[in-house]
Coordinates of C-alpha atoms and ligand atoms in Angstrom, one line a residue:
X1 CA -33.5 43.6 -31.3
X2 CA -35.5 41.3 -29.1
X3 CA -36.5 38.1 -30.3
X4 CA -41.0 36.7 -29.6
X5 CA -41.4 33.4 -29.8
X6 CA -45.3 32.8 -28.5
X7 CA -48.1 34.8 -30.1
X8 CA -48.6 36.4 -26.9
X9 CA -45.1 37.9 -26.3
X10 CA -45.8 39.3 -30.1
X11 CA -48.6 41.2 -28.9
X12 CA -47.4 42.1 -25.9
X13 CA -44.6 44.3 -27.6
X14 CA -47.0 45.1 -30.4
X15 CA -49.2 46.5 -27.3
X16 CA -46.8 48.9 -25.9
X17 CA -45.8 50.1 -29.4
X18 CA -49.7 51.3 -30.6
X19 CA -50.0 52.5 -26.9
X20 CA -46.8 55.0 -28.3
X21 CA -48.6 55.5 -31.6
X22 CA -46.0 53.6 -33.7
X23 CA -47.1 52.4 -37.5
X24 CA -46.1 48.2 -37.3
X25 CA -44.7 46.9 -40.6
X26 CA -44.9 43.0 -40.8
X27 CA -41.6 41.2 -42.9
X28 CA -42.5 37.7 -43.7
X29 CA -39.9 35.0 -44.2
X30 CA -38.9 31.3 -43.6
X31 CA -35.1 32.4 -43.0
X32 CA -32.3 31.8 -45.0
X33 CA -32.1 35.7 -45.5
X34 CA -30.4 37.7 -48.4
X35 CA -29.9 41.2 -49.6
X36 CA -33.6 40.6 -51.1
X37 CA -35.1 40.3 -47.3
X38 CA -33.1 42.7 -46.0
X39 CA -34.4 44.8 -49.0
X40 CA -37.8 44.3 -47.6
X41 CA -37.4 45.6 -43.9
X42 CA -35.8 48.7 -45.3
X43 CA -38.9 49.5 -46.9
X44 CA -40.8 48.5 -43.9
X45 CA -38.3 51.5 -42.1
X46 CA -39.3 53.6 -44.6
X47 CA -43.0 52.9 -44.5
X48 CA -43.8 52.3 -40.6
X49 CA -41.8 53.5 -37.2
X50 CA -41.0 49.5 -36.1
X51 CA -40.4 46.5 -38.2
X52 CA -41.1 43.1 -37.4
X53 CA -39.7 39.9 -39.4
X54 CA -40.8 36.6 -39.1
X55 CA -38.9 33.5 -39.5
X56 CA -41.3 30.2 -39.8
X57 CA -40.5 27.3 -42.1
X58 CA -43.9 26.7 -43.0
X59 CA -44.3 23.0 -43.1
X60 CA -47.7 23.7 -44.6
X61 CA -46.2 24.8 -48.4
X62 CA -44.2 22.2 -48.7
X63 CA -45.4 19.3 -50.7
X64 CA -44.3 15.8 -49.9
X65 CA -41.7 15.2 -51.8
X66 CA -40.5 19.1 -51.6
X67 CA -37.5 20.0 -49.6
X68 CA -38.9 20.7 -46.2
X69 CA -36.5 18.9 -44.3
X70 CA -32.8 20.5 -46.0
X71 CA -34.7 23.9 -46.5
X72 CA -31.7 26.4 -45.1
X73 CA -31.8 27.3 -41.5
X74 CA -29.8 30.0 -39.8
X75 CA -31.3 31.6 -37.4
X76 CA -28.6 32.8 -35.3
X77 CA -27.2 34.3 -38.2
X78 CA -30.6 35.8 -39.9
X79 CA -30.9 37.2 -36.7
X80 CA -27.6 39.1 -36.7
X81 CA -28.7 40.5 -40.4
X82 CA -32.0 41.2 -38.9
X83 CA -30.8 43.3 -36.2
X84 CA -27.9 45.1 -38.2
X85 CA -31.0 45.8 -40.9
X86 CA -32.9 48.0 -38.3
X87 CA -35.3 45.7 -37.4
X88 CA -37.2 46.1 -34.2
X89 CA -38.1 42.5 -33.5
X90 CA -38.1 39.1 -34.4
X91 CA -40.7 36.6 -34.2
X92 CA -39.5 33.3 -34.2
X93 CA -42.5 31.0 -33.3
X94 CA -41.9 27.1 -33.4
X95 CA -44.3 25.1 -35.1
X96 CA -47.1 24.0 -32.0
X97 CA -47.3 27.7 -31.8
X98 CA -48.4 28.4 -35.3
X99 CA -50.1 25.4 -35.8
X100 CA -51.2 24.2 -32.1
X101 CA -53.1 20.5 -31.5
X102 CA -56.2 20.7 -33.4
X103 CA -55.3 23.0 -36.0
X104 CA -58.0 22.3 -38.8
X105 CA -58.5 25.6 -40.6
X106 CA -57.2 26.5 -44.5
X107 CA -57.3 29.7 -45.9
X108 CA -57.8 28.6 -49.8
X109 CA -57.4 31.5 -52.3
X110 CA -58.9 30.2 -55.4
X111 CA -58.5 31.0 -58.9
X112 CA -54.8 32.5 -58.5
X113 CA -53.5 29.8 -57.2
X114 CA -54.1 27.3 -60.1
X115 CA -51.9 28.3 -62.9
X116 CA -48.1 28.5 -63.0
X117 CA -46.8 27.3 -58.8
X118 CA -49.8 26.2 -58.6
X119 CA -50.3 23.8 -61.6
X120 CA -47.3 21.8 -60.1
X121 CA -47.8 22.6 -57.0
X122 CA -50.4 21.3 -55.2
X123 CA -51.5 22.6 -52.3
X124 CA -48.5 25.0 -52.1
X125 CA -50.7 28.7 -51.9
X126 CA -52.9 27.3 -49.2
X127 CA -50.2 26.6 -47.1
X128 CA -48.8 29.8 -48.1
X129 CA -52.6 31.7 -47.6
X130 CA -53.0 29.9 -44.3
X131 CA -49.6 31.0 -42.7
X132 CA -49.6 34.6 -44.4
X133 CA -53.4 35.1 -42.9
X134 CA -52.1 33.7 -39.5
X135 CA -49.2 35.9 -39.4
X136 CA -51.3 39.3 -40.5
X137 CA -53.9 38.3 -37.7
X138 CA -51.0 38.0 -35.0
X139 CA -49.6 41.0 -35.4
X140 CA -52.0 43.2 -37.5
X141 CA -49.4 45.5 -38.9
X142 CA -50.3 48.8 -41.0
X143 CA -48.0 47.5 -43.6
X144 CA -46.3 44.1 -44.6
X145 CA -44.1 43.2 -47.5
X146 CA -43.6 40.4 -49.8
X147 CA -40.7 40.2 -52.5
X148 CA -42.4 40.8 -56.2
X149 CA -40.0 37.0 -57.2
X150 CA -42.9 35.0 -56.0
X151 CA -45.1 37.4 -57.8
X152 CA -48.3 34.8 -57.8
X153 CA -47.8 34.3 -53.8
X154 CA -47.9 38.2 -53.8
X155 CA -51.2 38.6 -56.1
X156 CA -52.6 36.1 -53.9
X157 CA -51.6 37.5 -50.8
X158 CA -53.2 41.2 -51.6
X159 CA -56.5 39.3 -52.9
X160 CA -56.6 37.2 -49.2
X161 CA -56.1 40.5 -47.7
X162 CA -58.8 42.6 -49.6
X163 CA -61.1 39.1 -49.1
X164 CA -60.5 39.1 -45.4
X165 CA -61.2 42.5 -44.5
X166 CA -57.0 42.3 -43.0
X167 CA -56.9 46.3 -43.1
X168 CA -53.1 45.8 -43.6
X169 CA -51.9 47.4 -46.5
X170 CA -49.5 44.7 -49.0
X171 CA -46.8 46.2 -50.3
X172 CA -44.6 44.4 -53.2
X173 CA -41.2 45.1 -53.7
X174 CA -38.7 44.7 -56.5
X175 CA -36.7 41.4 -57.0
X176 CA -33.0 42.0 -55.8
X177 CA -30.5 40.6 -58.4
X178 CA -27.0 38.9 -58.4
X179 CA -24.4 41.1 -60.4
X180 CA -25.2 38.5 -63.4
X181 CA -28.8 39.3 -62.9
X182 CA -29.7 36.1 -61.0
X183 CA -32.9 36.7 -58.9
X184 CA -31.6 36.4 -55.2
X185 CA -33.5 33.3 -53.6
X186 CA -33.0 31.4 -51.0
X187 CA -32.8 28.1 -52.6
X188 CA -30.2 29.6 -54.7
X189 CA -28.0 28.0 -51.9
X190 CA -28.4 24.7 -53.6
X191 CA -27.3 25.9 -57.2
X192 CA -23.8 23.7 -57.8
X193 CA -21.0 26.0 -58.8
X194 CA -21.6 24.8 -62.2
X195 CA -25.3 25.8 -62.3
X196 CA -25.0 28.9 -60.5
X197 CA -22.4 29.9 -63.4
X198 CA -25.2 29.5 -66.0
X199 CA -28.2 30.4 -63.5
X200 CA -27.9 34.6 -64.8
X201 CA -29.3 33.3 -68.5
X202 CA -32.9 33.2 -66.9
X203 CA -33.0 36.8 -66.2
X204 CA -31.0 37.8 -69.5
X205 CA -33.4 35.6 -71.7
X206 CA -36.4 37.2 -70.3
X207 CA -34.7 40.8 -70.7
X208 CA -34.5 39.7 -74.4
X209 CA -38.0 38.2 -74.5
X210 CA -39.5 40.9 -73.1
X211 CA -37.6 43.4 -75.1
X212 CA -38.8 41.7 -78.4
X213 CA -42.3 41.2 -77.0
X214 CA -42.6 44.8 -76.5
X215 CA -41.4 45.4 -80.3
X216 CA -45.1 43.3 -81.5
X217 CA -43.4 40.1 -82.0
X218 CA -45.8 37.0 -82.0
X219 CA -45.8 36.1 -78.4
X220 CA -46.1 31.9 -79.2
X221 CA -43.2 32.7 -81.6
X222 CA -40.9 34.5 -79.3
X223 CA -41.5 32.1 -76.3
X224 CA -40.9 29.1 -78.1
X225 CA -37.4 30.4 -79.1
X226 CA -37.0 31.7 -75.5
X227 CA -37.7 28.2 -74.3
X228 CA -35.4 26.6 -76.6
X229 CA -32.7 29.2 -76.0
X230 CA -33.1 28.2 -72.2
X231 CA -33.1 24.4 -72.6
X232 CA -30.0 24.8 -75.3
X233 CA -28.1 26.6 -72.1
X234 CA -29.3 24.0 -69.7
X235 CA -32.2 24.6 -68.0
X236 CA -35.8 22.6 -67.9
X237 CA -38.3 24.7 -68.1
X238 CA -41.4 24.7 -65.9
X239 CA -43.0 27.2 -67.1
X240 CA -42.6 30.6 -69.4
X241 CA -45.4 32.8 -70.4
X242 CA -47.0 36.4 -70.6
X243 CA -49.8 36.9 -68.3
X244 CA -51.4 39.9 -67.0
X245 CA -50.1 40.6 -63.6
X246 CA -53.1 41.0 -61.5
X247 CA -55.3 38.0 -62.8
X248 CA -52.0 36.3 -64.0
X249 CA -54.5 34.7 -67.2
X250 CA -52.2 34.4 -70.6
X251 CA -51.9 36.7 -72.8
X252 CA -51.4 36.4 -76.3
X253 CA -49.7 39.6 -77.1
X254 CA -48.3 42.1 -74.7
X255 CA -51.0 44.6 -73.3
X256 CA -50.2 46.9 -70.4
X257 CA -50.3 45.0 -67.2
X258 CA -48.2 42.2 -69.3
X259 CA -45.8 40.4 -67.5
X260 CA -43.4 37.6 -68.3
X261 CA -43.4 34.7 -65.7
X262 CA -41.0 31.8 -65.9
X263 CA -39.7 28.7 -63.8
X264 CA -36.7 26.8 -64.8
X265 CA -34.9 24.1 -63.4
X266 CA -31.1 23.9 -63.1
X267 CA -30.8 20.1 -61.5
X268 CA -32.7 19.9 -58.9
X269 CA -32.8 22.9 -57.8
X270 CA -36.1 25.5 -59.1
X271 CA -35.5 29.2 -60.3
X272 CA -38.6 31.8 -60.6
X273 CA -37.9 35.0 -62.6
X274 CA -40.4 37.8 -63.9
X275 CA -40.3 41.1 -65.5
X276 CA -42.9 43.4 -66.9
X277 CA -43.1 43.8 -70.9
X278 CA -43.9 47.2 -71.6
X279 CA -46.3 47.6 -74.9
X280 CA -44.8 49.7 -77.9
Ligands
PAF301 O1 -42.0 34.0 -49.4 C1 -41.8 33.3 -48.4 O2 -40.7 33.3 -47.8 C2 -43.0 32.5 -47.7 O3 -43.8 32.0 -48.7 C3 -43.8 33.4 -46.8 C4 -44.5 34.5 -47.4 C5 -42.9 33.9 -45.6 C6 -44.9 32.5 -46.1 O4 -44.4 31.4 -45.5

Protein backbone atom coordinates (compact mmCIF):
# COMPACT_ATOMS: atom_id res chain seq x y z
CA UNK A 1 0.00 0.00 0.00
CA UNK A 2 1.53 3.23 -0.97
CA UNK A 3 0.98 6.15 1.03
CA UNK A 4 -0.13 10.24 -1.13
CA UNK A 5 0.50 12.87 0.73
CA UNK A 6 -0.11 16.08 -1.84
CA UNK A 7 -3.24 16.33 -3.92
CA UNK A 8 -1.27 15.81 -6.88
CA UNK A 9 0.47 12.40 -6.01
CA UNK A 10 -3.41 11.40 -5.30
CA UNK A 11 -4.27 12.01 -8.73
CA UNK A 12 -1.46 10.87 -10.16
CA UNK A 13 -2.14 7.24 -8.94
CA UNK A 14 -5.90 7.87 -9.37
CA UNK A 15 -4.72 8.67 -13.20
CA UNK A 16 -3.08 5.47 -13.94
CA UNK A 17 -5.85 3.55 -12.26
CA UNK A 18 -9.03 5.07 -14.65
CA UNK A 19 -6.41 4.75 -17.49
CA UNK A 20 -6.81 0.68 -16.37
CA UNK A 21 -10.52 1.12 -16.05
CA UNK A 22 -10.55 0.55 -12.25
CA UNK A 23 -13.97 1.68 -10.20
CA UNK A 24 -12.12 4.14 -7.08
CA UNK A 25 -13.90 3.80 -3.77
CA UNK A 26 -13.08 6.87 -1.36
CA UNK A 27 -12.81 5.68 2.81
CA UNK A 28 -12.93 8.78 4.86
CA UNK A 29 -11.40 9.04 8.20
CA UNK A 30 -9.41 11.15 10.77
CA UNK A 31 -7.44 7.91 12.12
CA UNK A 32 -7.62 6.29 15.14
CA UNK A 33 -9.07 3.21 13.17
CA UNK A 34 -11.27 0.28 14.45
CA UNK A 35 -12.99 -2.77 13.21
CA UNK A 36 -15.82 -0.10 12.19
CA UNK A 37 -13.22 1.55 9.54
CA UNK A 38 -11.91 -1.39 8.55
CA UNK A 39 -15.62 -2.43 8.01
CA UNK A 40 -15.86 0.34 5.54
CA UNK A 41 -12.97 -0.41 3.12
CA UNK A 42 -14.20 -3.98 2.86
CA UNK A 43 -17.27 -2.66 1.42
CA UNK A 44 -15.30 -0.35 -0.63
CA UNK A 45 -13.46 -4.00 -1.97
CA UNK A 46 -16.61 -5.21 -2.53
CA UNK A 47 -18.06 -2.24 -4.33
CA UNK A 48 -15.00 -0.79 -6.53
CA UNK A 49 -11.57 -2.61 -7.88
CA UNK A 50 -9.13 -0.01 -5.56
CA UNK A 51 -9.79 1.57 -2.17
CA UNK A 52 -8.50 4.62 -1.03
CA UNK A 53 -8.65 5.84 2.82
CA UNK A 54 -8.02 9.03 4.03
CA UNK A 55 -6.54 10.09 7.27
CA UNK A 56 -7.01 14.03 8.00
CA UNK A 57 -7.76 15.37 11.53
CA UNK A 58 -9.90 17.95 10.27
CA UNK A 59 -9.15 20.97 12.38
CA UNK A 60 -12.14 22.54 10.79
CA UNK A 61 -14.96 20.24 12.97
CA UNK A 62 -13.64 20.82 15.95
CA UNK A 63 -15.06 23.53 18.05
CA UNK A 64 -12.91 25.49 20.44
CA UNK A 65 -13.10 24.00 23.34
CA UNK A 66 -13.42 20.31 21.51
CA UNK A 67 -10.63 17.88 21.71
CA UNK A 68 -8.61 18.74 18.64
CA UNK A 69 -5.44 18.69 20.12
CA UNK A 70 -5.56 14.82 22.25
CA UNK A 71 -7.83 13.53 19.28
CA UNK A 72 -6.00 9.91 18.83
CA UNK A 73 -3.18 9.70 16.31
CA UNK A 74 -1.58 6.63 14.94
CA UNK A 75 -0.75 6.68 11.82
CA UNK A 76 1.91 4.25 11.55
CA UNK A 77 -0.26 1.83 12.99
CA UNK A 78 -3.65 2.82 11.01
CA UNK A 79 -1.55 2.34 8.22
CA UNK A 80 -0.49 -1.25 9.09
CA UNK A 81 -4.48 -2.00 9.54
CA UNK A 82 -4.98 -0.20 6.32
CA UNK A 83 -2.73 -2.17 4.30
CA UNK A 84 -3.65 -5.67 5.99
CA UNK A 85 -7.51 -4.48 5.15
CA UNK A 86 -6.77 -4.55 1.35
CA UNK A 87 -6.51 -1.18 0.84
CA UNK A 88 -4.84 0.22 -2.15
CA UNK A 89 -3.71 3.56 -0.93
CA UNK A 90 -3.47 5.97 1.71
CA UNK A 91 -3.81 9.55 1.49
CA UNK A 92 -2.34 11.16 4.26
CA UNK A 93 -2.27 14.99 3.46
CA UNK A 94 -1.07 17.49 6.18
CA UNK A 95 -3.03 20.37 6.93
CA UNK A 96 -1.39 23.38 4.28
CA UNK A 97 -2.33 20.81 1.78
CA UNK A 98 -5.95 20.61 2.59
CA UNK A 99 -6.38 23.86 3.63
CA UNK A 100 -3.41 25.93 1.78
CA UNK A 101 -2.76 29.98 2.65
CA UNK A 102 -5.82 31.68 1.70
CA UNK A 103 -8.27 29.08 2.18
CA UNK A 104 -11.66 31.08 2.50
CA UNK A 105 -14.33 28.68 1.13
CA UNK A 106 -17.29 26.73 3.36
CA UNK A 107 -19.37 24.25 2.18
CA UNK A 108 -22.67 24.94 4.54
CA UNK A 109 -25.35 22.27 4.34
CA UNK A 110 -28.28 23.82 5.88
CA UNK A 111 -31.23 22.59 7.50
CA UNK A 112 -29.60 19.06 8.55
CA UNK A 113 -27.21 20.33 10.29
CA UNK A 114 -29.17 22.21 12.99
CA UNK A 115 -30.84 19.68 15.15
CA UNK A 116 -29.16 16.98 17.29
CA UNK A 117 -24.72 17.55 16.62
CA UNK A 118 -25.60 20.38 15.36
CA UNK A 119 -27.74 22.18 18.16
CA UNK A 120 -24.51 21.86 20.36
CA UNK A 121 -22.40 21.86 17.95
CA UNK A 122 -21.67 24.78 16.21
CA UNK A 123 -20.13 24.90 13.25
CA UNK A 124 -19.21 21.22 13.45
CA UNK A 125 -21.14 19.92 9.82
CA UNK A 126 -19.42 22.75 7.98
CA UNK A 127 -16.24 21.71 8.90
CA UNK A 128 -17.29 18.25 8.23
CA UNK A 129 -19.22 19.43 4.60
CA UNK A 130 -16.12 21.48 3.74
CA UNK A 131 -13.52 18.59 4.23
CA UNK A 132 -15.99 15.70 2.90
CA UNK A 133 -16.62 18.04 -0.43
CA UNK A 134 -12.71 18.64 -0.68
CA UNK A 135 -11.93 15.10 -0.34
CA UNK A 136 -14.74 13.83 -3.02
CA UNK A 137 -13.37 16.65 -5.42
CA UNK A 138 -9.58 15.23 -4.96
CA UNK A 139 -10.21 12.02 -5.79
CA UNK A 140 -13.61 11.75 -7.41
CA UNK A 141 -14.25 8.19 -6.60
CA UNK A 142 -17.32 6.05 -7.97
CA UNK A 143 -18.08 5.22 -4.47
CA UNK A 144 -17.26 6.49 -0.87
CA UNK A 145 -18.37 5.39 2.49
CA UNK A 146 -19.36 6.82 5.70
CA UNK A 147 -20.22 4.72 8.97
CA UNK A 148 -24.23 4.91 9.58
CA UNK A 149 -22.95 6.13 13.87
CA UNK A 150 -22.67 9.57 12.70
CA UNK A 151 -25.94 9.09 10.94
CA UNK A 152 -26.69 13.14 10.65
CA UNK A 153 -22.98 13.65 9.11
CA UNK A 154 -24.05 10.84 6.69
CA UNK A 155 -27.64 12.39 5.69
CA UNK A 156 -25.70 15.44 5.19
CA UNK A 157 -23.03 14.14 3.30
CA UNK A 158 -25.49 12.34 0.56
CA UNK A 159 -27.55 15.80 0.46
CA UNK A 160 -23.94 17.87 -0.35
CA UNK A 161 -23.38 15.25 -2.75
CA UNK A 162 -26.84 15.28 -4.65
CA UNK A 163 -26.43 19.41 -4.19
CA UNK A 164 -23.08 19.48 -5.74
CA UNK A 165 -23.60 17.52 -8.69
CA UNK A 166 -20.30 15.11 -6.90
CA UNK A 167 -21.46 12.00 -9.28
CA UNK A 168 -20.02 9.87 -6.42
CA UNK A 169 -22.38 7.51 -5.23
CA UNK A 170 -22.52 7.60 -0.80
CA UNK A 171 -22.84 4.56 0.61
CA UNK A 172 -23.75 4.15 4.52
CA UNK A 173 -22.75 1.25 6.34
CA UNK A 174 -23.88 -0.42 9.59
CA UNK A 175 -22.43 0.60 13.00
CA UNK A 176 -19.94 -2.06 14.21
CA UNK A 177 -20.52 -2.99 17.89
CA UNK A 178 -18.42 -4.06 20.96
CA UNK A 179 -19.53 -7.62 22.23
CA UNK A 180 -21.68 -5.54 24.92
CA UNK A 181 -23.24 -3.69 22.04
CA UNK A 182 -21.07 -0.58 22.47
CA UNK A 183 -20.98 1.39 19.09
CA UNK A 184 -17.17 1.18 18.15
CA UNK A 185 -15.85 4.96 17.98
CA UNK A 186 -12.94 6.31 18.16
CA UNK A 187 -13.27 8.40 21.09
CA UNK A 188 -14.25 5.37 22.85
CA UNK A 189 -10.41 5.41 23.67
CA UNK A 190 -11.08 7.95 26.33
CA UNK A 191 -13.91 5.87 28.08
CA UNK A 192 -12.17 5.11 31.86
CA UNK A 193 -12.39 1.44 32.64
CA UNK A 194 -15.23 2.30 34.83
CA UNK A 195 -17.32 4.08 32.10
CA UNK A 196 -16.47 1.76 29.36
CA UNK A 197 -18.00 -1.09 31.83
CA UNK A 198 -21.35 0.84 31.80
CA UNK A 199 -20.95 2.40 28.13
CA UNK A 200 -23.04 -1.08 26.45
CA UNK A 201 -26.45 0.41 28.42
CA UNK A 202 -26.76 3.09 25.48
CA UNK A 203 -27.19 0.54 22.82
CA UNK A 204 -29.29 -1.96 25.17
CA UNK A 205 -31.69 0.99 26.28
CA UNK A 206 -32.36 1.99 22.71
CA UNK A 207 -32.94 -1.85 21.74
CA UNK A 208 -35.64 -1.57 24.51
CA UNK A 209 -36.90 1.81 23.43
CA UNK A 210 -37.18 0.95 20.15
CA UNK A 211 -38.62 -2.36 20.80
CA UNK A 212 -41.48 -0.73 22.86
CA UNK A 213 -41.87 2.11 20.34
CA UNK A 214 -42.53 -0.22 17.73
CA UNK A 215 -45.34 -1.97 20.03
CA UNK A 216 -47.51 1.83 19.82
CA UNK A 217 -46.24 3.07 23.05
CA UNK A 218 -46.40 6.97 23.53
CA UNK A 219 -43.20 8.09 22.18
CA UNK A 220 -42.79 11.24 24.95
CA UNK A 221 -43.69 8.48 27.45
CA UNK A 222 -41.24 5.95 26.51
CA UNK A 223 -38.29 8.40 26.05
CA UNK A 224 -38.69 10.03 29.13
CA UNK A 225 -38.33 6.59 31.00
CA UNK A 226 -35.43 5.89 28.50
CA UNK A 227 -33.81 9.00 29.59
CA UNK A 228 -34.20 8.38 33.14
CA UNK A 229 -33.17 4.84 32.80
CA UNK A 230 -29.88 6.21 31.24
CA UNK A 231 -29.15 9.03 33.72
CA UNK A 232 -30.13 6.37 36.74
CA UNK A 233 -27.03 4.13 35.03
CA UNK A 234 -24.90 7.14 34.69
CA UNK A 235 -24.92 8.83 31.77
CA UNK A 236 -25.97 12.69 30.82
CA UNK A 237 -27.87 12.74 28.10
CA UNK A 238 -27.46 15.09 25.08
CA UNK A 239 -29.92 14.13 23.34
CA UNK A 240 -32.60 11.03 22.64
CA UNK A 241 -35.32 11.23 20.17
CA UNK A 242 -37.30 9.58 17.15
CA UNK A 243 -36.75 11.30 14.00
CA UNK A 244 -37.26 10.32 10.55
CA UNK A 245 -34.01 9.30 9.10
CA UNK A 246 -33.68 11.27 5.98
CA UNK A 247 -35.01 14.83 7.19
CA UNK A 248 -34.05 13.70 10.78
CA UNK A 249 -37.40 16.15 11.95
CA UNK A 250 -39.18 14.49 15.30
CA UNK A 251 -41.44 12.33 15.25
CA UNK A 252 -44.11 11.82 17.58
CA UNK A 253 -44.88 8.22 17.07
CA UNK A 254 -42.93 5.75 15.08
CA UNK A 255 -43.72 5.82 11.18
CA UNK A 256 -41.52 3.93 8.73
CA UNK A 257 -38.33 5.76 8.21
CA UNK A 258 -38.37 6.26 12.24
CA UNK A 259 -35.22 6.15 13.84
CA UNK A 260 -34.02 6.56 17.40
CA UNK A 261 -31.05 9.02 17.76
CA UNK A 262 -29.22 9.56 21.06
CA UNK A 263 -25.98 11.28 22.57
CA UNK A 264 -24.89 10.54 26.03
CA UNK A 265 -22.14 11.53 28.03
CA UNK A 266 -20.12 9.19 30.24
CA UNK A 267 -17.58 12.00 31.91
CA UNK A 268 -16.20 13.70 29.50
CA UNK A 269 -16.13 11.63 27.01
CA UNK A 270 -19.56 11.83 24.19
CA UNK A 271 -21.28 8.54 22.89
CA UNK A 272 -23.68 8.58 19.58
CA UNK A 273 -25.90 5.49 19.14
CA UNK A 274 -28.95 4.98 16.68
CA UNK A 275 -31.20 2.27 15.58
CA UNK A 276 -34.23 2.13 13.30
CA UNK A 277 -37.85 1.48 15.08
CA UNK A 278 -39.70 -0.62 12.94
CA UNK A 279 -43.73 0.34 13.01
CA UNK A 280 -46.08 -2.64 14.19
O1 LIG B 1 -16.48 10.58 10.42
C1 LIG B 1 -15.32 11.05 10.34
O2 LIG B 1 -14.33 10.41 10.70
C2 LIG B 1 -15.11 12.46 9.82
O3 LIG B 1 -16.16 13.29 10.22
C3 LIG B 1 -14.90 12.53 8.30
C4 LIG B 1 -16.12 12.04 7.54
C5 LIG B 1 -13.68 11.70 7.92
C6 LIG B 1 -14.63 13.98 7.88
O4 LIG B 1 -13.52 14.50 8.53
Amino acid sequence: MDTARTVVALRARIRSWRAAGDRIALVPTMGALHQGHLSLVDIGRRRAHRVIASIFVNPKQFGANEDLDRYPRQEAADAELLRKAGCDLLFLPPAEAVYPRGYATTVSVAGLDRPMEGATRPGHFDGVATVVTKLLLMAFPDVAIFGEKDWQQLAIIRRLAADLNIPAEIVGAPIIREADGLAMSSRNAYLSPQHRAIAGALFRTLQATAATLSSGASVPDTLSAARAALQSAGFAVDYLLLADEQTLAPMDRALPGGRLFAAARLGSTRLLDNLPVLPA
